[in-house]
Amino acid sequence: MPTFQHQNATQPDITYLPDLKNYKQRTARRLANEQLENDLPEGFPAQLEGPKLWKGSDYEGKESEWVYQLTEQELEEVDKAVHDFEATEKPLSEINKETFPLPNLGPKLKELIEKHVLDGRGFVVVRGLNPDKYTRVQNIIAYTGVSAWVGKRGLQGLHTIAHIKDLVPEKGLDDIVAPAFTNDHQVYHTDLGDIISLYALGVAEEGGKSRIASSWTVYNELAKTRPDLIHTLANDWPFQTHSDLNKEKEPYILRPLLYYVDNKLIIQYARRNFTGFGKNPRREDIPPITEAQAEALDALHYTAEKYNLGIDFQKGDIQYINNLSIFHARDGYTDSPKNTRHLLRHWIHPESAWKLPPQLESTWKRVYHDEREEIFPLEATFRLI
């Protein structure tokens, strides 16, 4: 399981994979030696309430509460829509609700997303598709067509769809830019966008469990026990930028990780922005993160891990999660010639999207609203944010 552990000389002692001993030592040192905030930042609630507050134990063994099993009629709708769209020979960029009609499933899916993903707990799994009955192109049509009923798809790097799989056996280690392209475990993080969706073309021989956790539950614990870390998360951080996506070519931008907008808690970050990973180490010519920020990153990870729900993907599952209220991670895994973990991913902006803080608006504009060419690669590439 290859993992790149960069250590930047200008930074605190922190790498992409969290170290529990290091985290505990840093916490003890800061509590002993620093004057830490005892109150929450202005405008942040003492505690959040509602269905987005949950622990993994609330849903373990209760798949019927969060898995929607497609009916035979709904599967027939998808199948007909796939073959009808393919017969038109239109480009994949023209997949939408009109070109991929789902008279029964479409409205049902929209209802599920609004009730459970946007307003409710923050996640749902749609089960029943059989990717083995379709070609690669047909699978992309099916997944993209179903997801068109959820919202507008976004741009991921240079592409509209991403392939999540281990590329190390095929490509080697030198060009790996993100943990998604290895079979090692991923730490808790969020992507870019409102709803993150994954479609399981294939599952691993062993391991690879998807893990999710409520950021609202994490917030409540930190707000109660470490309000100083809420201050840290709500203040500006130096985000390393990606040169191929950064029109202004600034090496970094400043913004918070945590926001409270329209009575909703929003968190958006990836740990590797601050530690580096693979081909993209943390640059030494930009401001380093602080000891407080290093502790906050570990606090988010270990608190999310404490309350996570593990989801074993079945082949054909489509997972939809609220990226603004849910952390996600992944266990390490082992592939075999028979079983290879291969997921497709969409970033989706629904009609009933949450109000965003001003600091995220330019990113959402680039991902969802700027003019772009929609490219759907049939195989995995390294072009991933």
Tab-separated table of C-alpha atoms in Angstrom:
chain	number	residue	atom	x	y	z
A	1	MET	CA	0.000	0.000	0.000
A	2	PRO	CA	2.049	2.975	-1.196
A	3	THR	CA	1.631	6.179	0.763
A	4	PHE	CA	3.647	9.340	0.319
A	5	GLN	CA	4.604	10.901	3.629
A	6	HIS	CA	6.123	14.273	2.831
A	7	GLN	CA	7.805	16.185	5.640
A	8	ASN	CA	8.178	19.886	4.893
A	9	ALA	CA	11.005	21.580	6.794
A	10	THR	CA	9.001	24.796	7.299
A	11	GLN	CA	5.917	23.070	8.720
A	12	PRO	CA	4.939	21.498	12.039
A	13	ASP	CA	5.574	17.788	12.361
A	14	ILE	CA	2.607	16.559	10.329
A	15	THR	CA	2.132	14.304	7.301
A	16	TYR	CA	-0.828	13.169	5.207
A	17	LEU	CA	-1.485	10.063	7.299
A	18	PRO	CA	-2.320	11.115	10.881
A	19	ASP	CA	-0.151	9.875	13.731
A	20	LEU	CA	-2.167	9.365	16.932
A	21	LYS	CA	0.841	9.574	19.247
A	22	ASN	CA	1.995	12.790	17.594
A	23	TYR	CA	-1.536	14.234	17.850
A	24	LYS	CA	-1.816	13.452	21.568
A	25	GLN	CA	1.604	14.938	22.274
A	26	ARG	CA	0.815	18.128	20.370
A	27	THR	CA	-2.517	18.463	22.189
A	28	ALA	CA	-0.892	17.989	25.601
A	29	ARG	CA	1.841	20.492	24.755
A	30	ARG	CA	-0.607	23.157	23.588
A	31	LEU	CA	-2.946	22.695	26.555
A	32	ALA	CA	-0.008	23.015	28.933
A	33	ASN	CA	1.794	25.940	27.321
A	34	GLU	CA	-0.720	28.130	25.471
A	35	GLN	CA	-3.561	30.428	26.441
A	36	LEU	CA	-6.432	28.942	24.424
A	37	GLU	CA	-9.827	30.460	23.622
A	38	ASN	CA	-12.589	29.381	25.989
A	39	ASP	CA	-15.491	30.796	23.971
A	40	LEU	CA	-16.717	30.051	20.462
A	41	PRO	CA	-16.281	32.524	17.605
A	42	GLU	CA	-19.068	35.059	17.245
A	43	GLY	CA	-22.002	33.691	15.274
A	44	PHE	CA	-21.209	30.006	15.812
A	45	PRO	CA	-23.759	27.976	17.816
A	46	ALA	CA	-22.939	26.302	21.118
A	47	GLN	CA	-24.448	23.076	19.733
A	48	LEU	CA	-26.084	22.061	16.473
A	49	GLU	CA	-29.365	20.179	16.342
A	50	GLY	CA	-31.302	18.092	13.843
A	51	PRO	CA	-31.060	14.906	11.749
A	52	LYS	CA	-27.523	15.669	10.551
A	53	LEU	CA	-26.315	14.800	14.042
A	54	TRP	CA	-25.642	11.071	14.036
A	55	LYS	CA	-23.075	8.456	15.006
A	56	GLY	CA	-22.162	5.372	13.014
A	57	SER	CA	-23.803	3.200	15.669
A	58	ASP	CA	-27.134	4.868	14.828
A	59	TYR	CA	-27.122	3.293	11.357
A	60	GLU	CA	-24.953	0.176	11.611
A	61	GLY	CA	-26.958	-2.909	10.695
A	62	LYS	CA	-29.869	-0.753	9.516
A	63	GLU	CA	-29.261	-0.617	5.769
A	64	SER	CA	-32.965	-0.522	5.038
A	65	GLU	CA	-32.993	3.023	6.480
A	66	TRP	CA	-30.354	4.409	4.082
A	67	VAL	CA	-30.302	2.046	1.085
A	68	TYR	CA	-32.905	2.542	-1.640
A	69	GLN	CA	-33.398	-0.676	-3.603
A	70	LEU	CA	-34.372	-0.042	-7.194
A	71	THR	CA	-37.505	-1.856	-8.350
A	72	GLU	CA	-37.701	-3.922	-11.514
A	73	GLN	CA	-39.753	-1.168	-13.141
A	74	GLU	CA	-37.120	1.440	-12.242
A	75	LEU	CA	-34.299	-0.765	-13.529
A	76	GLU	CA	-36.188	-1.201	-16.799
A	77	GLU	CA	-36.541	2.600	-17.036
A	78	VAL	CA	-32.788	3.033	-16.635
A	79	ASP	CA	-32.038	0.281	-19.133
A	80	LYS	CA	-34.351	1.772	-21.756
A	81	ALA	CA	-32.942	5.255	-21.214
A	82	VAL	CA	-29.362	3.946	-21.627
A	83	HIS	CA	-30.052	2.200	-24.918
A	84	ASP	CA	-32.254	4.976	-26.269
A	85	PHE	CA	-29.601	7.608	-25.540
A	86	GLU	CA	-26.826	5.486	-27.013
A	87	ALA	CA	-28.868	5.012	-30.183
A	88	THR	CA	-29.009	8.785	-30.714
A	89	GLU	CA	-25.185	8.881	-31.006
A	90	LYS	CA	-25.227	12.201	-29.165
A	91	PRO	CA	-22.133	13.167	-27.150
A	92	LEU	CA	-22.188	12.276	-23.466
A	93	SER	CA	-22.282	15.984	-22.657
A	94	GLU	CA	-25.911	16.015	-23.844
A	95	ILE	CA	-27.108	13.663	-21.114
A	96	ASN	CA	-29.778	15.459	-19.086
A	97	LYS	CA	-33.270	14.869	-17.705
A	98	GLU	CA	-34.807	15.389	-21.128
A	99	THR	CA	-32.464	13.041	-23.020
A	100	PHE	CA	-32.467	10.470	-20.192
A	101	PRO	CA	-36.136	10.248	-19.157
A	102	LEU	CA	-36.956	8.371	-15.941
A	103	PRO	CA	-40.722	8.886	-15.495
A	104	ASN	CA	-40.943	7.087	-12.146
A	105	LEU	CA	-37.399	6.875	-10.810
A	106	GLY	CA	-36.438	10.468	-11.648
A	107	PRO	CA	-38.957	12.205	-9.359
A	108	LYS	CA	-38.424	9.528	-6.689
A	109	LEU	CA	-34.669	10.111	-6.741
A	110	LYS	CA	-35.118	13.872	-6.513
A	111	GLU	CA	-37.372	13.336	-3.474
A	112	LEU	CA	-34.834	11.009	-1.825
A	113	ILE	CA	-32.022	13.509	-2.298
A	114	GLU	CA	-33.975	16.478	-0.954
A	115	LYS	CA	-35.357	14.548	2.023
A	116	HIS	CA	-32.314	12.566	3.105
A	117	VAL	CA	-29.198	14.171	1.589
A	118	LEU	CA	-29.950	17.909	1.652
A	119	ASP	CA	-32.414	18.168	4.554
A	120	GLY	CA	-31.905	14.910	6.458
A	121	ARG	CA	-28.961	12.809	7.622
A	122	GLY	CA	-26.838	13.636	4.564
A	123	PHE	CA	-26.478	10.353	2.658
A	124	VAL	CA	-28.266	7.644	0.706
A	125	VAL	CA	-27.196	4.595	-1.322
A	126	VAL	CA	-29.119	3.616	-4.454
A	127	ARG	CA	-28.757	-0.121	-5.091
A	128	GLY	CA	-29.695	-2.494	-7.881
A	129	LEU	CA	-27.821	-1.566	-11.056
A	130	ASN	CA	-25.725	-4.326	-12.620
A	131	PRO	CA	-22.623	-2.815	-14.247
A	132	ASP	CA	-21.663	-6.208	-15.738
A	133	LYS	CA	-24.565	-6.019	-18.190
A	134	TYR	CA	-23.264	-2.781	-19.694
A	135	THR	CA	-20.223	-1.639	-21.646
A	136	ARG	CA	-18.011	1.042	-20.151
A	137	VAL	CA	-19.746	3.722	-22.204
A	138	GLN	CA	-23.172	2.395	-21.227
A	139	ASN	CA	-22.183	2.441	-17.542
A	140	ILE	CA	-21.141	6.072	-17.845
A	141	ILE	CA	-24.425	6.862	-19.600
A	142	ALA	CA	-26.429	5.055	-16.895
A	143	TYR	CA	-24.637	6.713	-13.982
A	144	THR	CA	-24.568	10.171	-15.554
A	145	GLY	CA	-28.203	9.895	-16.623
A	146	VAL	CA	-29.457	8.842	-13.198
A	147	SER	CA	-27.364	11.589	-11.559
A	148	ALA	CA	-28.767	14.205	-13.949
A	149	TRP	CA	-31.951	13.922	-11.893
A	150	VAL	CA	-29.973	14.883	-8.769
A	151	GLY	CA	-28.492	18.092	-10.139
A	152	LYS	CA	-25.923	19.748	-12.375
A	153	ARG	CA	-22.634	17.897	-12.746
A	154	GLY	CA	-19.398	19.740	-12.068
A	155	LEU	CA	-15.910	19.859	-13.482
A	156	GLN	CA	-13.256	17.699	-11.793
A	157	GLY	CA	-9.912	19.035	-12.909
A	158	LEU	CA	-10.213	18.820	-16.686
A	159	HIS	CA	-12.892	16.132	-16.748
A	160	THR	CA	-16.589	15.779	-15.960
A	161	ILE	CA	-16.316	12.262	-14.561
A	162	ALA	CA	-13.511	10.789	-12.473
A	163	HIS	CA	-12.317	7.195	-12.146
A	164	ILE	CA	-11.245	6.234	-8.626
A	165	LYS	CA	-8.933	3.198	-8.668
A	166	ASP	CA	-5.414	2.054	-7.826
A	167	LEU	CA	-3.125	3.137	-10.663
A	168	VAL	CA	0.167	2.237	-9.018
A	169	PRO	CA	0.478	-1.254	-10.597
A	170	GLU	CA	-0.104	0.267	-14.037
A	171	LYS	CA	1.567	3.691	-13.797
A	172	GLY	CA	4.090	3.371	-10.975
A	173	LEU	CA	4.579	5.784	-8.076
A	174	ASP	CA	6.213	8.801	-9.686
A	175	ASP	CA	3.090	10.514	-11.056
A	176	ILE	CA	0.629	9.782	-8.231
A	177	VAL	CA	-1.038	13.076	-7.253
A	178	ALA	CA	-3.786	11.916	-4.884
A	179	PRO	CA	-4.523	8.996	-2.537
A	180	ALA	CA	-7.529	8.080	-4.697
A	181	PHE	CA	-5.022	6.546	-7.140
A	182	THR	CA	-3.523	4.160	-4.585
A	183	ASN	CA	-4.974	1.255	-2.622
A	184	ASP	CA	-3.975	2.809	0.708
A	185	HIS	CA	-6.536	4.223	3.101
A	186	GLN	CA	-7.706	7.812	2.762
A	187	VAL	CA	-8.168	10.179	5.693
A	188	TYR	CA	-11.397	12.050	6.404
A	189	HIS	CA	-11.938	15.005	4.080
A	190	THR	CA	-14.439	16.670	1.761
A	191	ASP	CA	-14.338	17.180	-2.017
A	192	LEU	CA	-15.517	20.194	-4.026
A	193	GLY	CA	-19.223	20.546	-4.508
A	194	ASP	CA	-22.580	20.123	-2.847
A	195	ILE	CA	-23.231	16.415	-3.406
A	196	ILE	CA	-20.518	13.820	-4.000
A	197	SER	CA	-21.565	10.662	-5.786
A	198	LEU	CA	-19.738	7.364	-6.344
A	199	TYR	CA	-20.799	4.472	-8.601
A	200	ALA	CA	-19.191	1.084	-7.949
A	201	LEU	CA	-18.179	-0.509	-11.256
A	202	GLY	CA	-16.162	-3.021	-9.273
A	203	VAL	CA	-15.252	-3.841	-5.683
A	204	ALA	CA	-11.967	-4.976	-4.155
A	205	GLU	CA	-11.067	-8.537	-3.325
A	206	GLU	CA	-10.593	-7.428	0.257
A	207	GLY	CA	-11.106	-4.114	2.120
A	208	GLY	CA	-11.922	-0.759	0.562
A	209	LYS	CA	-14.852	0.044	2.834
A	210	SER	CA	-16.249	3.550	2.345
A	211	ARG	CA	-16.421	5.529	5.595
A	212	ILE	CA	-18.522	8.609	6.278
A	213	ALA	CA	-19.007	10.782	9.347
A	214	SER	CA	-21.212	13.730	10.254
A	215	SER	CA	-19.217	16.953	10.424
A	216	TRP	CA	-22.061	18.335	12.570
A	217	THR	CA	-21.401	15.639	15.178
A	218	VAL	CA	-17.673	16.409	15.018
A	219	TYR	CA	-18.425	20.111	15.463
A	220	ASN	CA	-20.585	19.526	18.535
A	221	GLU	CA	-17.836	17.578	20.279
A	222	LEU	CA	-15.109	20.107	19.476
A	223	ALA	CA	-17.371	23.068	20.343
A	224	LYS	CA	-17.994	21.526	23.762
A	225	THR	CA	-14.456	20.372	24.533
A	226	ARG	CA	-12.110	22.555	22.441
A	227	PRO	CA	-13.722	25.842	21.380
A	228	ASP	CA	-10.243	27.147	20.550
A	229	LEU	CA	-10.074	24.676	17.655
A	230	ILE	CA	-13.352	26.053	16.304
A	231	HIS	CA	-11.621	29.451	16.234
A	232	THR	CA	-8.697	27.874	14.392
A	233	LEU	CA	-10.965	26.221	11.813
A	234	ALA	CA	-13.015	29.399	11.297
A	235	ASN	CA	-9.942	31.575	10.637
A	236	ASP	CA	-7.948	31.802	7.404
A	237	TRP	CA	-5.721	28.916	6.286
A	238	PRO	CA	-3.074	28.978	3.514
A	239	PHE	CA	-4.476	26.637	0.837
A	240	GLN	CA	-1.852	25.538	-1.663
A	241	THR	CA	-3.243	26.059	-5.168
A	242	HIS	CA	-3.051	23.793	-8.220
A	243	SER	CA	-1.128	25.539	-10.973
A	244	ASP	CA	-3.107	24.003	-13.833
A	245	LEU	CA	-6.407	25.198	-12.323
A	246	ASN	CA	-5.294	28.558	-10.974
A	247	LYS	CA	-5.776	31.266	-13.598
A	248	GLU	CA	-4.129	33.952	-11.475
A	249	LYS	CA	-1.183	31.673	-10.645
A	250	GLU	CA	-1.094	32.565	-6.960
A	251	PRO	CA	0.815	29.872	-5.057
A	252	TYR	CA	-1.777	29.900	-2.281
A	253	ILE	CA	-5.082	31.405	-1.184
A	254	LEU	CA	-6.366	32.253	2.283
A	255	ARG	CA	-9.749	31.125	3.563
A	256	PRO	CA	-11.329	29.269	6.518
A	257	LEU	CA	-12.197	25.588	6.610
A	258	LEU	CA	-15.352	26.095	8.676
A	259	TYR	CA	-18.387	28.358	8.123
A	260	TYR	CA	-21.825	28.919	9.622
A	261	VAL	CA	-24.216	30.224	6.961
A	262	ASP	CA	-28.017	30.341	6.877
A	263	ASN	CA	-28.206	28.265	10.100
A	264	LYS	CA	-26.087	25.530	8.519
A	265	LEU	CA	-22.579	24.403	9.365
A	266	ILE	CA	-20.363	24.001	6.288
A	267	ILE	CA	-16.864	22.547	6.186
A	268	GLN	CA	-14.718	22.230	3.071
A	269	TYR	CA	-11.114	21.036	2.991
A	270	ALA	CA	-8.746	18.211	2.082
A	271	ARG	CA	-5.844	17.397	4.372
A	272	ARG	CA	-3.385	17.004	1.501
A	273	ASN	CA	-3.747	20.725	0.695
A	274	PHE	CA	-1.766	21.351	3.884
A	275	THR	CA	0.550	18.323	4.082
A	276	GLY	CA	1.216	17.570	0.429
A	277	PHE	CA	0.832	14.171	-1.214
A	278	GLY	CA	2.750	12.289	-3.870
A	279	LYS	CA	3.820	14.371	-6.827
A	280	ASN	CA	2.408	17.486	-5.114
A	281	PRO	CA	4.387	18.103	-1.914
A	282	ARG	CA	3.601	21.088	0.272
A	283	ARG	CA	5.635	23.969	-1.113
A	284	GLU	CA	8.202	25.628	1.146
A	285	ASP	CA	7.760	29.103	-0.370
A	286	ILE	CA	4.241	29.555	1.016
A	287	PRO	CA	3.164	30.174	4.621
A	288	PRO	CA	3.313	27.011	6.724
A	289	ILE	CA	0.347	25.932	8.779
A	290	THR	CA	0.568	26.605	12.522
A	291	GLU	CA	0.756	24.171	15.417
A	292	ALA	CA	-2.904	24.994	16.148
A	293	GLN	CA	-3.869	24.183	12.570
A	294	ALA	CA	-1.907	20.934	12.639
A	295	GLU	CA	-3.758	19.923	15.792
A	296	ALA	CA	-7.097	20.935	14.247
A	297	LEU	CA	-6.484	18.716	11.201
A	298	ASP	CA	-5.821	15.732	13.442
A	299	ALA	CA	-8.785	16.592	15.670
A	300	LEU	CA	-11.116	16.546	12.662
A	301	HIS	CA	-9.757	13.200	11.493
A	302	TYR	CA	-9.797	11.367	14.815
A	303	THR	CA	-13.174	12.731	15.898
A	304	ALA	CA	-14.694	11.746	12.550
A	305	GLU	CA	-13.113	8.311	12.892
A	306	LYS	CA	-14.692	7.958	16.331
A	307	TYR	CA	-18.208	8.448	14.960
A	308	ASN	CA	-17.916	7.002	11.427
A	309	LEU	CA	-20.257	4.674	9.574
A	310	GLY	CA	-18.630	2.034	7.372
A	311	ILE	CA	-20.349	1.246	4.074
A	312	ASP	CA	-19.478	-1.883	2.103
A	313	PHE	CA	-20.097	-1.079	-1.536
A	314	GLN	CA	-21.849	-3.692	-3.581
A	315	LYS	CA	-21.150	-3.701	-7.284
A	316	GLY	CA	-23.608	-1.275	-8.891
A	317	ASP	CA	-24.203	0.843	-5.776
A	318	ILE	CA	-24.492	4.613	-6.205
A	319	GLN	CA	-23.690	6.624	-3.080
A	320	TYR	CA	-24.859	10.231	-2.732
A	321	ILE	CA	-23.537	12.257	0.222
A	322	ASN	CA	-23.906	15.875	1.299
A	323	ASN	CA	-20.345	17.080	0.853
A	324	LEU	CA	-20.998	20.160	3.003
A	325	SER	CA	-22.039	18.163	6.086
A	326	ILE	CA	-20.335	14.783	5.666
A	327	PHE	CA	-16.684	13.751	5.858
A	328	HIS	CA	-15.665	10.740	3.811
A	329	ALA	CA	-12.702	8.391	3.918
A	330	ARG	CA	-11.740	4.901	2.753
A	331	ASP	CA	-10.083	1.778	4.132
A	332	GLY	CA	-7.074	0.332	2.368
A	333	TYR	CA	-7.795	-2.567	0.059
A	334	THR	CA	-6.401	-5.423	-2.026
A	335	ASP	CA	-7.425	-6.057	-5.620
A	336	SER	CA	-7.232	-9.351	-7.488
A	337	PRO	CA	-7.520	-10.331	-11.170
A	338	LYS	CA	-11.139	-11.219	-10.442
A	339	ASN	CA	-12.157	-8.286	-8.237
A	340	THR	CA	-10.830	-4.746	-8.769
A	341	ARG	CA	-12.114	-1.693	-6.954
A	342	HIS	CA	-13.167	0.861	-9.578
A	343	LEU	CA	-15.517	3.741	-8.822
A	344	LEU	CA	-16.878	6.517	-11.024
A	345	ARG	CA	-17.427	9.901	-9.409
A	346	HIS	CA	-19.604	12.947	-10.074
A	347	TRP	CA	-19.679	16.264	-8.212
A	348	ILE	CA	-23.270	17.512	-8.275
A	349	HIS	CA	-24.957	20.875	-7.666
A	350	PRO	CA	-28.683	20.364	-6.867
A	351	GLU	CA	-31.478	22.821	-7.576
A	352	SER	CA	-32.091	23.228	-3.826
A	353	ALA	CA	-28.437	23.874	-3.032
A	354	TRP	CA	-27.347	25.354	0.280
A	355	LYS	CA	-26.348	28.997	0.463
A	356	LEU	CA	-22.555	29.277	0.312
A	357	PRO	CA	-20.147	31.529	2.173
A	358	PRO	CA	-18.562	34.164	-0.119
A	359	GLN	CA	-15.161	32.464	0.197
A	360	LEU	CA	-16.412	29.382	-1.693
A	361	GLU	CA	-18.397	31.118	-4.431
A	362	SER	CA	-15.528	31.502	-6.919
A	363	THR	CA	-14.656	27.802	-6.605
A	364	TRP	CA	-18.265	26.741	-7.180
A	365	LYS	CA	-18.413	29.103	-10.163
A	366	ARG	CA	-15.391	27.408	-11.720
A	367	VAL	CA	-16.609	23.888	-10.973
A	368	TYR	CA	-20.265	24.300	-11.978
A	369	HIS	CA	-20.994	27.488	-13.847
A	370	ASP	CA	-18.059	28.614	-15.998
A	371	GLU	CA	-18.190	27.660	-19.654
A	372	ARG	CA	-16.420	24.365	-20.189
A	373	GLU	CA	-16.060	21.404	-22.493
A	374	GLU	CA	-17.439	18.259	-20.882
A	375	ILE	CA	-14.980	15.391	-21.213
A	376	PHE	CA	-15.841	11.851	-20.067
A	377	PRO	CA	-12.694	9.686	-20.027
A	378	LEU	CA	-13.374	5.960	-20.352
A	379	GLU	CA	-10.360	5.033	-18.220
A	380	ALA	CA	-8.680	6.453	-15.118
A	381	THR	CA	-6.277	9.346	-15.562
A	382	PHE	CA	-4.236	11.460	-13.169
A	383	ARG	CA	-6.232	14.612	-13.907
A	384	LEU	CA	-7.826	14.833	-10.488
A	385	ILE	CA	-8.049	17.828	-8.154
